[in-house]
Coordinates of C-alpha atoms (C1' of nucleotides) in Angstrom, one line a residue:
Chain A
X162 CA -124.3 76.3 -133.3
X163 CA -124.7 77.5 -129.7
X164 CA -124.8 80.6 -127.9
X165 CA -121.2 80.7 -127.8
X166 CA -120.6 79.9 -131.8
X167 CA -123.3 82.2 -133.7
X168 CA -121.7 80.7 -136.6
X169 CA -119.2 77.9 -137.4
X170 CA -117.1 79.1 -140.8
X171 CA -113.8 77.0 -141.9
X172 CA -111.4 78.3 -144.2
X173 CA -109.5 75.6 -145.9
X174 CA -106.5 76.7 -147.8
X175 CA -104.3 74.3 -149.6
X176 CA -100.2 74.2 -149.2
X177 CA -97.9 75.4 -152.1
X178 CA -100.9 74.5 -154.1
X179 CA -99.4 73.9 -157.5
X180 CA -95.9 73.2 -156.2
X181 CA -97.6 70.5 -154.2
X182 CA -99.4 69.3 -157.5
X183 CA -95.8 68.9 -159.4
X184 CA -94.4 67.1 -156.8
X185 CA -97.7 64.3 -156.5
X186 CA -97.2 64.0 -160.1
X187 CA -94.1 63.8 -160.5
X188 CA -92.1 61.6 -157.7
X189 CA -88.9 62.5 -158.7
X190 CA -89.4 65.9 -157.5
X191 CA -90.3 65.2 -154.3
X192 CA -88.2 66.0 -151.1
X193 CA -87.0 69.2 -154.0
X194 CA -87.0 72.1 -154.3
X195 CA -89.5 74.0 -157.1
X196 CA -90.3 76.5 -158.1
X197 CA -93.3 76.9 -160.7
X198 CA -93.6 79.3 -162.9
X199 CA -92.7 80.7 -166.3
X200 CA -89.1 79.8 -168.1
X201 CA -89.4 83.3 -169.3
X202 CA -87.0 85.4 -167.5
X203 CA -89.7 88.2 -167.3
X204 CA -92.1 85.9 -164.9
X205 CA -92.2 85.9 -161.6
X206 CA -92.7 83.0 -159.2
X207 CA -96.4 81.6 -159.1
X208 CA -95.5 79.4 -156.4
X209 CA -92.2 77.8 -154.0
X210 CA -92.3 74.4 -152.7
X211 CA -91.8 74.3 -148.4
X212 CA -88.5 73.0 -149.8
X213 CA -87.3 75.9 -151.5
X214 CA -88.5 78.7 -148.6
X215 CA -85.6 78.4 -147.0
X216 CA -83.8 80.1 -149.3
X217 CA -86.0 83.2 -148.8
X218 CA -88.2 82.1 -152.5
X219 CA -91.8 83.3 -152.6
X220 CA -94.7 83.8 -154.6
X221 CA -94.5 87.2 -156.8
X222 CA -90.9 87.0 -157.0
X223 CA -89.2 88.1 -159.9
X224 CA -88.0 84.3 -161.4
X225 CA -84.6 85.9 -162.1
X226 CA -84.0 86.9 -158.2
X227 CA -85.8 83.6 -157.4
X228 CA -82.8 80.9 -159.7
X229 CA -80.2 83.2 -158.0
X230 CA -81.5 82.3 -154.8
X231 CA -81.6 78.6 -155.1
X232 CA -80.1 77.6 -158.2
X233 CA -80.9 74.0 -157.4
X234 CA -84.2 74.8 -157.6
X235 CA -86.5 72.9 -160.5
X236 CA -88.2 75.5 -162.7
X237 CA -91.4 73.7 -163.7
X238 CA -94.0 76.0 -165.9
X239 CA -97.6 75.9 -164.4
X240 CA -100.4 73.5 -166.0
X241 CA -103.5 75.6 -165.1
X242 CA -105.8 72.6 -166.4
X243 CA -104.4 69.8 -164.0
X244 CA -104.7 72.4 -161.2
X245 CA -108.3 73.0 -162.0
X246 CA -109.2 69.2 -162.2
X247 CA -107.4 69.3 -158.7
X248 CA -109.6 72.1 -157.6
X249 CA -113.0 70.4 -158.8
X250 CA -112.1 67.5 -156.3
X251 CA -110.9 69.7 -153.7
X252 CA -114.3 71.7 -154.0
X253 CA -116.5 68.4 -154.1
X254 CA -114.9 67.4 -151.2
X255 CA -115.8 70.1 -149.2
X256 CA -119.3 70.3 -150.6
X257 CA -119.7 66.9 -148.7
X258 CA -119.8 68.8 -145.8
X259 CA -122.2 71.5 -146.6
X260 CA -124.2 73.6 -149.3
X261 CA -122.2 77.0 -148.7
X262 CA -119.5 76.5 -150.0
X263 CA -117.4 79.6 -151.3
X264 CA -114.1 79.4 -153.6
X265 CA -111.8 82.0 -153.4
X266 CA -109.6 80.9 -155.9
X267 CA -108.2 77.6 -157.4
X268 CA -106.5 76.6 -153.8
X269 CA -109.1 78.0 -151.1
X270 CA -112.8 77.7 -150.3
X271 CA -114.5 79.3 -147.1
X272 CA -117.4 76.3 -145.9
X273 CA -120.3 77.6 -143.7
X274 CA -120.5 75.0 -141.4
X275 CA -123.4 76.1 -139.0
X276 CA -126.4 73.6 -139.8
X277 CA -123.7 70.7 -139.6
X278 CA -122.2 70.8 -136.2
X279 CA -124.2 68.1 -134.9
X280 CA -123.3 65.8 -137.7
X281 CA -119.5 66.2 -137.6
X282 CA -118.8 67.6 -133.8
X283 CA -117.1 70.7 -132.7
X284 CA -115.1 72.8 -134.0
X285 CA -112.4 70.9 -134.2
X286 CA -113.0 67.7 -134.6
X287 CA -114.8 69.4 -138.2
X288 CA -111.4 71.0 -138.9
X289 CA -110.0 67.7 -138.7
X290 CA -112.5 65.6 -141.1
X291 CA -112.1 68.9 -143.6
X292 CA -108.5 68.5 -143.6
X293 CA -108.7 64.3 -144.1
X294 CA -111.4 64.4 -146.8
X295 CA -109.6 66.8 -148.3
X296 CA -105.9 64.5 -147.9
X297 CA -108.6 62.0 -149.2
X298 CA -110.1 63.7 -152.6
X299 CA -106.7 65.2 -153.6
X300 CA -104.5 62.0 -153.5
X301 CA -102.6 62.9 -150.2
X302 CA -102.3 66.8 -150.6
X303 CA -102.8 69.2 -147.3
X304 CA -104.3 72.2 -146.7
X305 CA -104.5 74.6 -143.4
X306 CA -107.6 74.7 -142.1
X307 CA -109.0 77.7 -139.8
X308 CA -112.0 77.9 -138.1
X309 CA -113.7 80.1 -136.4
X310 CA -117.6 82.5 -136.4
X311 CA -116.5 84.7 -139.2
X312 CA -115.1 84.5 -142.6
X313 CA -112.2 86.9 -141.6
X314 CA -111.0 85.3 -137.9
X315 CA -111.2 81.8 -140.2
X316 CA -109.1 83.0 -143.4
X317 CA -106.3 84.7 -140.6
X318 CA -106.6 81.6 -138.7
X319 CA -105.6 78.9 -141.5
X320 CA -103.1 81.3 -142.5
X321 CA -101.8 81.0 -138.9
X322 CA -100.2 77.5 -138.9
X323 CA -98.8 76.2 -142.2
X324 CA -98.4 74.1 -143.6
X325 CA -101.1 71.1 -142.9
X326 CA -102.0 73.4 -139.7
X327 CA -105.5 73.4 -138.0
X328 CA -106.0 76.7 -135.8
X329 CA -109.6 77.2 -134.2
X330 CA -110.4 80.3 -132.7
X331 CA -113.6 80.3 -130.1
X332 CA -115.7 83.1 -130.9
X333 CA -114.8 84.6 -127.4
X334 CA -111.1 84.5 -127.7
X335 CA -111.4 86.3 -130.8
X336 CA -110.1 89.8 -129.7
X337 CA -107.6 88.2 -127.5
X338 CA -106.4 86.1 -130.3
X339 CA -106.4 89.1 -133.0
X340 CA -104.9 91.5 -130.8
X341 CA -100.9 90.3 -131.6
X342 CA -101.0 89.7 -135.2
X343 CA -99.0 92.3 -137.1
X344 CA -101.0 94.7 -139.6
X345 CA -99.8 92.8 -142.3
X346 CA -102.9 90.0 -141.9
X347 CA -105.6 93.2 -142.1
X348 CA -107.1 91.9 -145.3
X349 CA -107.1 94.4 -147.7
X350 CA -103.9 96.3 -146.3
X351 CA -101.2 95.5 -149.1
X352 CA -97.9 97.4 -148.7
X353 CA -99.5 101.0 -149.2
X354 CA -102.2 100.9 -146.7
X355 CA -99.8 98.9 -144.0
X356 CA -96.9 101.9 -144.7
X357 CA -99.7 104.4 -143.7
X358 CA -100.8 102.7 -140.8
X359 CA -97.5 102.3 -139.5
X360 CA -96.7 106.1 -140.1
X361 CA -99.8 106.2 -138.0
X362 CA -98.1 104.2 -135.3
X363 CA -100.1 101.6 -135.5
X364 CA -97.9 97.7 -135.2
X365 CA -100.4 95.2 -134.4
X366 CA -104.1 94.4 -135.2
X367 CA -104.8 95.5 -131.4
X368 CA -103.4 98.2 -131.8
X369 CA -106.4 99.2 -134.9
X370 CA -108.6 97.9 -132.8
X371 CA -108.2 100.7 -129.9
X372 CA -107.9 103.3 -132.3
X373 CA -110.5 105.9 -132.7
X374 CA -112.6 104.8 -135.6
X375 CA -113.0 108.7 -137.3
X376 CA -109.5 109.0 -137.1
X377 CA -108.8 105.8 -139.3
X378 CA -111.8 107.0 -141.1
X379 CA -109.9 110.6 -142.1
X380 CA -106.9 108.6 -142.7
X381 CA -108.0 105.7 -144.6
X382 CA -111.4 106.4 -146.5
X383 CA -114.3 103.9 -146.0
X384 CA -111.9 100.9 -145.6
X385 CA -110.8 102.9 -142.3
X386 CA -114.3 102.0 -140.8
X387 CA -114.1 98.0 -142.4
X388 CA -110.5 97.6 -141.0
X389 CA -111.7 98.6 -137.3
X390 CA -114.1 96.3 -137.8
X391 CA -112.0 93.6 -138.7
X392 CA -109.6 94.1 -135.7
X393 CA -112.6 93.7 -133.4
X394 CA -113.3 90.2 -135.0
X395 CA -116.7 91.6 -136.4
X396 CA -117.2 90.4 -139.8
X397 CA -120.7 89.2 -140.9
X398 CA -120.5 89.0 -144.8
X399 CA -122.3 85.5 -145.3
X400 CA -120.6 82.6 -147.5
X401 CA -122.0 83.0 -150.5
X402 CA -122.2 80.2 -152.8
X403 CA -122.1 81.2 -155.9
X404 CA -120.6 84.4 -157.7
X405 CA -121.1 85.6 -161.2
X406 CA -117.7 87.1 -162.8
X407 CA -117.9 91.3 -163.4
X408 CA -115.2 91.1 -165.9
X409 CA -113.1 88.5 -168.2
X410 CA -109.9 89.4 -169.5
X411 CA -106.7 88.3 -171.1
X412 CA -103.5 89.9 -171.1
X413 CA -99.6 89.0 -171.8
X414 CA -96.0 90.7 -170.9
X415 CA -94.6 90.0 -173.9
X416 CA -90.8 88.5 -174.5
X417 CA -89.6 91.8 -175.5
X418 CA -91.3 95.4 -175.6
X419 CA -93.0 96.4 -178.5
X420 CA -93.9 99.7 -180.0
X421 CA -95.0 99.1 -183.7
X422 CA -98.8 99.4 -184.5
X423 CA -99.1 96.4 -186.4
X424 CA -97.1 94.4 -183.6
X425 CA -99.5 96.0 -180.9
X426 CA -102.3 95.0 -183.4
X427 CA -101.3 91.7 -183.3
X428 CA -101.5 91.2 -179.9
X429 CA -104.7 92.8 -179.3
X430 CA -105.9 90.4 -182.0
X431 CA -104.8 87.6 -179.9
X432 CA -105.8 88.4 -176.8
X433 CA -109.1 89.7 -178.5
X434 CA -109.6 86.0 -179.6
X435 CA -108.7 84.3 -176.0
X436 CA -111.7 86.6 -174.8
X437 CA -114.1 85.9 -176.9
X438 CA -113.3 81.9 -176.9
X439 CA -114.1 82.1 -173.3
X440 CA -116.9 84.5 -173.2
X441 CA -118.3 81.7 -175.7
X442 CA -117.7 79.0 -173.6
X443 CA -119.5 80.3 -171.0
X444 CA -122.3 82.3 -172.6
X445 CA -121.0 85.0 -172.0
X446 CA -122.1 89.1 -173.0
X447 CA -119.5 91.6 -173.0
X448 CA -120.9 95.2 -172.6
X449 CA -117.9 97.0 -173.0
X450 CA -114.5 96.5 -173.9
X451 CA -111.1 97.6 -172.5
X452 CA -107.5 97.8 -173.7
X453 CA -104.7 97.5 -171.2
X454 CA -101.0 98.9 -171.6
X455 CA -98.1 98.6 -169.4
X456 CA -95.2 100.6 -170.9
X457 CA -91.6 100.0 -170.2
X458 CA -91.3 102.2 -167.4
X459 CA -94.4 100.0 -165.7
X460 CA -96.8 102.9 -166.3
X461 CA -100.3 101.0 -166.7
X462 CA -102.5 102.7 -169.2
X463 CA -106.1 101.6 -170.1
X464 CA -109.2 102.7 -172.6
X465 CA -112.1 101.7 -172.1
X466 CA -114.9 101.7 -174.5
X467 CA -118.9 100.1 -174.0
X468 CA -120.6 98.7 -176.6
X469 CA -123.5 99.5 -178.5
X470 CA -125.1 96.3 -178.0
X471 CA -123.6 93.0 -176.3
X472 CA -121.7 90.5 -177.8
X473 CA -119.3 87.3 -177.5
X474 CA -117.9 88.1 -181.3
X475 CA -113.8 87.9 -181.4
X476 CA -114.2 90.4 -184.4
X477 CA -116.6 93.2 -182.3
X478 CA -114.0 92.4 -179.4
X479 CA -110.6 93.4 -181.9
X480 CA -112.0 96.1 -184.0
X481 CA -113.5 98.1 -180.5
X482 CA -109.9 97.1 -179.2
X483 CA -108.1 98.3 -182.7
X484 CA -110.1 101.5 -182.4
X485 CA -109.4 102.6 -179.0
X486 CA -105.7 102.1 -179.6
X487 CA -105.9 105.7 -181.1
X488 CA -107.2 106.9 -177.8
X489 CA -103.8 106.5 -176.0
X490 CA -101.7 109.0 -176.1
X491 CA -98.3 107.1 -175.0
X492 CA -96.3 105.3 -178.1
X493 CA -94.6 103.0 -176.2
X494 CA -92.6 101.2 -175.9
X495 CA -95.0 98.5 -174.2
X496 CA -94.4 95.4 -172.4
X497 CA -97.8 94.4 -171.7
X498 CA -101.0 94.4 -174.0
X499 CA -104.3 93.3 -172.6
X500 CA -107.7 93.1 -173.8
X501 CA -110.3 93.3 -170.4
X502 CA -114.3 92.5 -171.5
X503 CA -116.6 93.4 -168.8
X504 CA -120.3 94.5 -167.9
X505 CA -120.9 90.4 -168.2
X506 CA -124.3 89.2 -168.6
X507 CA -125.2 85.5 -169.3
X508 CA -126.0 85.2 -173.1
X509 CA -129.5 83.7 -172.2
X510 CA -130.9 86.9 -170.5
X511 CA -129.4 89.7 -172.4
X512 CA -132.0 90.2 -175.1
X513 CA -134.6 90.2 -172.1
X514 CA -132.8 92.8 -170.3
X515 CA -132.5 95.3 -173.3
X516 CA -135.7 94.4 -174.7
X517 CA -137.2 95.6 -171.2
X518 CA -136.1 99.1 -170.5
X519 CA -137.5 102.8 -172.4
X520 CA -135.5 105.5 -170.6
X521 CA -132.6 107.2 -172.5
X522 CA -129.1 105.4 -172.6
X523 CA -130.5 101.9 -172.6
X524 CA -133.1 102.5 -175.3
X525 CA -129.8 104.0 -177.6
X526 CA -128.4 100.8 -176.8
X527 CA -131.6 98.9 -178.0
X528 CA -131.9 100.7 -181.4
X529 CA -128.3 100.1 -182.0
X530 CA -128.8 96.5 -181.5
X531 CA -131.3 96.1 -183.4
X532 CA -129.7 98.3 -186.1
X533 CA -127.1 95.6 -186.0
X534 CA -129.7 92.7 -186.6
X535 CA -131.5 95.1 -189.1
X536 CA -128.2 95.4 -191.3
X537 CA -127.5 91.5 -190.9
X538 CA -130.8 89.7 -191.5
X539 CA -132.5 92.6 -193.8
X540 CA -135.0 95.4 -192.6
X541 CA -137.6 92.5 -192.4
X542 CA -135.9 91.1 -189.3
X543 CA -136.9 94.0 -186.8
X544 CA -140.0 95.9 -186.2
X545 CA -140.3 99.0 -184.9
X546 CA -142.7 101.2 -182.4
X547 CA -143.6 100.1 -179.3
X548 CA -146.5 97.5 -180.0
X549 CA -143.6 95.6 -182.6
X550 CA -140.6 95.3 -179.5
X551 CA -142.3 92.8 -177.4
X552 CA -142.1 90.5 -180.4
X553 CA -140.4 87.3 -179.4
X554 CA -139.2 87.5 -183.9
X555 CA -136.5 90.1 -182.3
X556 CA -135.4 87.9 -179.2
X557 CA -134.4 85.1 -182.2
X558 CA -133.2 86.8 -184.2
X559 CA -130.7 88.1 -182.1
X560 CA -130.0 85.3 -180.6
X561 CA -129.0 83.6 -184.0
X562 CA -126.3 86.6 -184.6
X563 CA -124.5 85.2 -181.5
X564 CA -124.8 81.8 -182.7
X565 CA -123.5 82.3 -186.1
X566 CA -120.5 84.0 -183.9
X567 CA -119.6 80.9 -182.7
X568 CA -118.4 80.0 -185.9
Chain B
dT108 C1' -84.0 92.5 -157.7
dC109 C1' -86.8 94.0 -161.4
dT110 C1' -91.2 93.2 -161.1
dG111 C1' -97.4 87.7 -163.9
dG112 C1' -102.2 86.9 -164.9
dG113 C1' -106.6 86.6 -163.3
dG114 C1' -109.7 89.1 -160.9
dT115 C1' -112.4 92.7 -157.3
dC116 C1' -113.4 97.0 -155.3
dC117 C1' -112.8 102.0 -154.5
dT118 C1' -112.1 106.9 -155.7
dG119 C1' -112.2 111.1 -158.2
dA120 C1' -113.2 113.6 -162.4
dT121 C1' -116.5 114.5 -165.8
dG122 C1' -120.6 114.7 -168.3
dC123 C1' -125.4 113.7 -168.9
dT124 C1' -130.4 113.6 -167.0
dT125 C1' -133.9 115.1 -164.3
Chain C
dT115 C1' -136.5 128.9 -171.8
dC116 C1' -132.9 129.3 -168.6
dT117 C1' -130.4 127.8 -164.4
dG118 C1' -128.7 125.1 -160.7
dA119 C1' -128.3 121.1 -158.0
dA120 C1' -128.7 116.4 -157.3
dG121 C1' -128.0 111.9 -158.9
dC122 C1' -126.3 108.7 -161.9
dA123 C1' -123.3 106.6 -165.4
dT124 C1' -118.9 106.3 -167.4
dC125 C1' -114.1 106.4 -167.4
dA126 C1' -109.1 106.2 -165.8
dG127 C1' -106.2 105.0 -162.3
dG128 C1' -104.8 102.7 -158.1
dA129 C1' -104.7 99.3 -154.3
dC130 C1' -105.4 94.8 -153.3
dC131 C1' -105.9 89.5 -153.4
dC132 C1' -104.4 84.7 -154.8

DNA sequence: TCTGGGGTCCTGATGCTT
DNA sequence: TCTGAAGCATCAGGACCC
């Protein structure tokens, strides 16, 4: 860290990550083109070895288009578990290097850098040791590496040179260096916003950066002021190290679209089940519960619904889902049926957090909680008024219903 | 060409509380 | 007791990311 690098921040991002991951495990693959992805004809593309590029495949694209386009190719369906295992050694790799380390997803991890610099050298030379280690920890797979004073300049940067690239970008060239890129690598402009700004007249990242900031502002909303921002290179979110998830959800496109009750039932009982398992598994609270529809015309329809008190039950999860089916107005036919849990809390502070609070929607929330408890473990099991609601008898109690959940 | 699954964040409408 | 406004929570939809 000097006066010229406030911060150092690296962005490692690994290539064709799971198409990569085929290819290590299976030699025979190598040097080929694959794709991986589902066999269904209704999936798209999850990702396209370097070898099949060429042929203009991509992530996101419809697996029919995608076998047209390289018919060689080798369809291989994804095997999320090997990727995570993959993942944990990419991550403990790069928490060699510091404490901040943030995940992105499975294949990408910003690393704050900035204590470390006089351990591993400058800039670059600490691009190159993250992209070895990681060559090391993964059993010979690369990743692009940017690096940079900002969690933005670093994510456009390793973005910049793939695959096994290294880009760095000196604090002070940083406008310089922006200024060509097209719009396309503002991050949070997907097709929509990038159409707009191009009706706007507006090509490269320079050319956001000159723009008049109340002007994008009108145009845009708030993420008018964040993308002028961004052009100038000024980004200071921190790396955060950990995150807690907002929302856990499961959700299918099915072989064919549906429009019976009992078949949309069924899948809502299924997806109901995948939910739960996992809120479980992590000890997990849902406070509400949402159903998600995608009719045949790719209309997406959802009903939400929260819950009188939390809960990791399969059953609470189905029959909140089963009710709010009746809420839609649409009949289908469907193609996609989803159920979404979210308002997360960890199952260890819940009761705390309900047990804490007097004013009106929370205090509804409490008596129907321990309504719940009352009906399950007898009248006997909860006392009421406010000298009896500090009693730690309530806090176990409840916290045996969630037990007995697990089955 | 025919469009996944897992998420996050934002916006606008609406209804409840204060 | 009535009324209005402000502020907040909830809900539905949409854009975006990997």
């Amino acid at each position: 860290v000097s006066a010229v690098w406030p911060r150092i921040i690296a962005h490692a991002d690994m290539d064709a990550f799971y198409a990569s991951i085929e290819q290590h495990d299976a030699p025979e693959l190598r040097g080929r083109p694959v794709l991986v992805g589902p066999r269904s004809l209704r999936g798209v593309v999850l990702t396209a070895s370097y070898e099949a590029r060429p042929f203009g495949v991509g992530s996101a694209m419809p697996m029919a288009r995608a076998r047209r386009l390289c018919p060689q190719a080798v369809v291989v369906p994804p095997r999320f578990e090997r990727y995570k295992q993959v993942s944990a050694q990419l991550m403990r790799a790069l928490a060699d290097f510091s404490a901040r380390v943030e995940p992105l997803s499975l294949d990408e991890a910003f690393v704050d850098m900035s204590g470390s610099s006089h351990i591993f050298g400058d800039a670059r030379s600490i691009g190159a040791r993250l992209k070895a280690a990681i060559r090391e920890a993964t059993g010979g797979l690369t990743a692009s590496v940017g690096v940079s004073a900002s969690k933005y300049v670093a994510k456009v940067a390793s973005s910049f040179a793939k695959p096994d690239g290294l880009t760095v970008v000196p604090p002070d060239e940083v406008r310089a260096w922006l200024a060509p890129q097209p719009i396309s690598r503002l991050w949070g402009a997907g097709p929509k916003t990038q159409a707009r700004l191009a009706e706007m007249g507006f090509a490269t990242i320079g050319d956001v950066a000159g723009a008049d900031p109340a002007r994008l502002t009108a145009a845009l909303g708030r993420i008018g002021v964040r993308f002028h921002a961004l052009s100038r290179g000024e980004d200071v979110r921190e790396v955060a190290a950990s995150r807690t998830a907002k929302s856990l959800s499961c959700e299918r496109t099915l072989e064919r679209d549906i429009d019976s009750r009992e078949e949309i039932e069924r899948q809502l009982r299924k997806a109901a089940d995948g939910v739960g398992r996992r809120l479980r598994k992590n000890r997990l609270l849902a406070g509400g519960v949402r159903v998600k529809l995608k009719t045949s015309a790719f209309r997406v329809l959802t009903r939400q619904q929260s819950l009188p008190a939390e809960t990791q039950s399969s059953e609470v999860l189905y029959g909140t889902a089963a009710a709010l089916l009746a809420a839609f107005d649409e009949r289908g036919p469907f193609r996609l049926v989803g159920v979404c849990a979210y308002d997360l809390c960890s199952a260890a502070e819940s009761t705390q957090l309900d047990l804490d609070v007097g004013d009106g929607a929370r205090s509804r929330r409490l008596d129907a909680a321990l309504d719940a408890v009352a009906r399950r473990f007898g009248p006997g099991a909860v006392q009421r008024g406010s000298d009896a609601i500090g009693q730690s008898g309530i806090v176990g109690d409840v916290n045996l219903d969630f037990l007995n959940d697990d089955g």
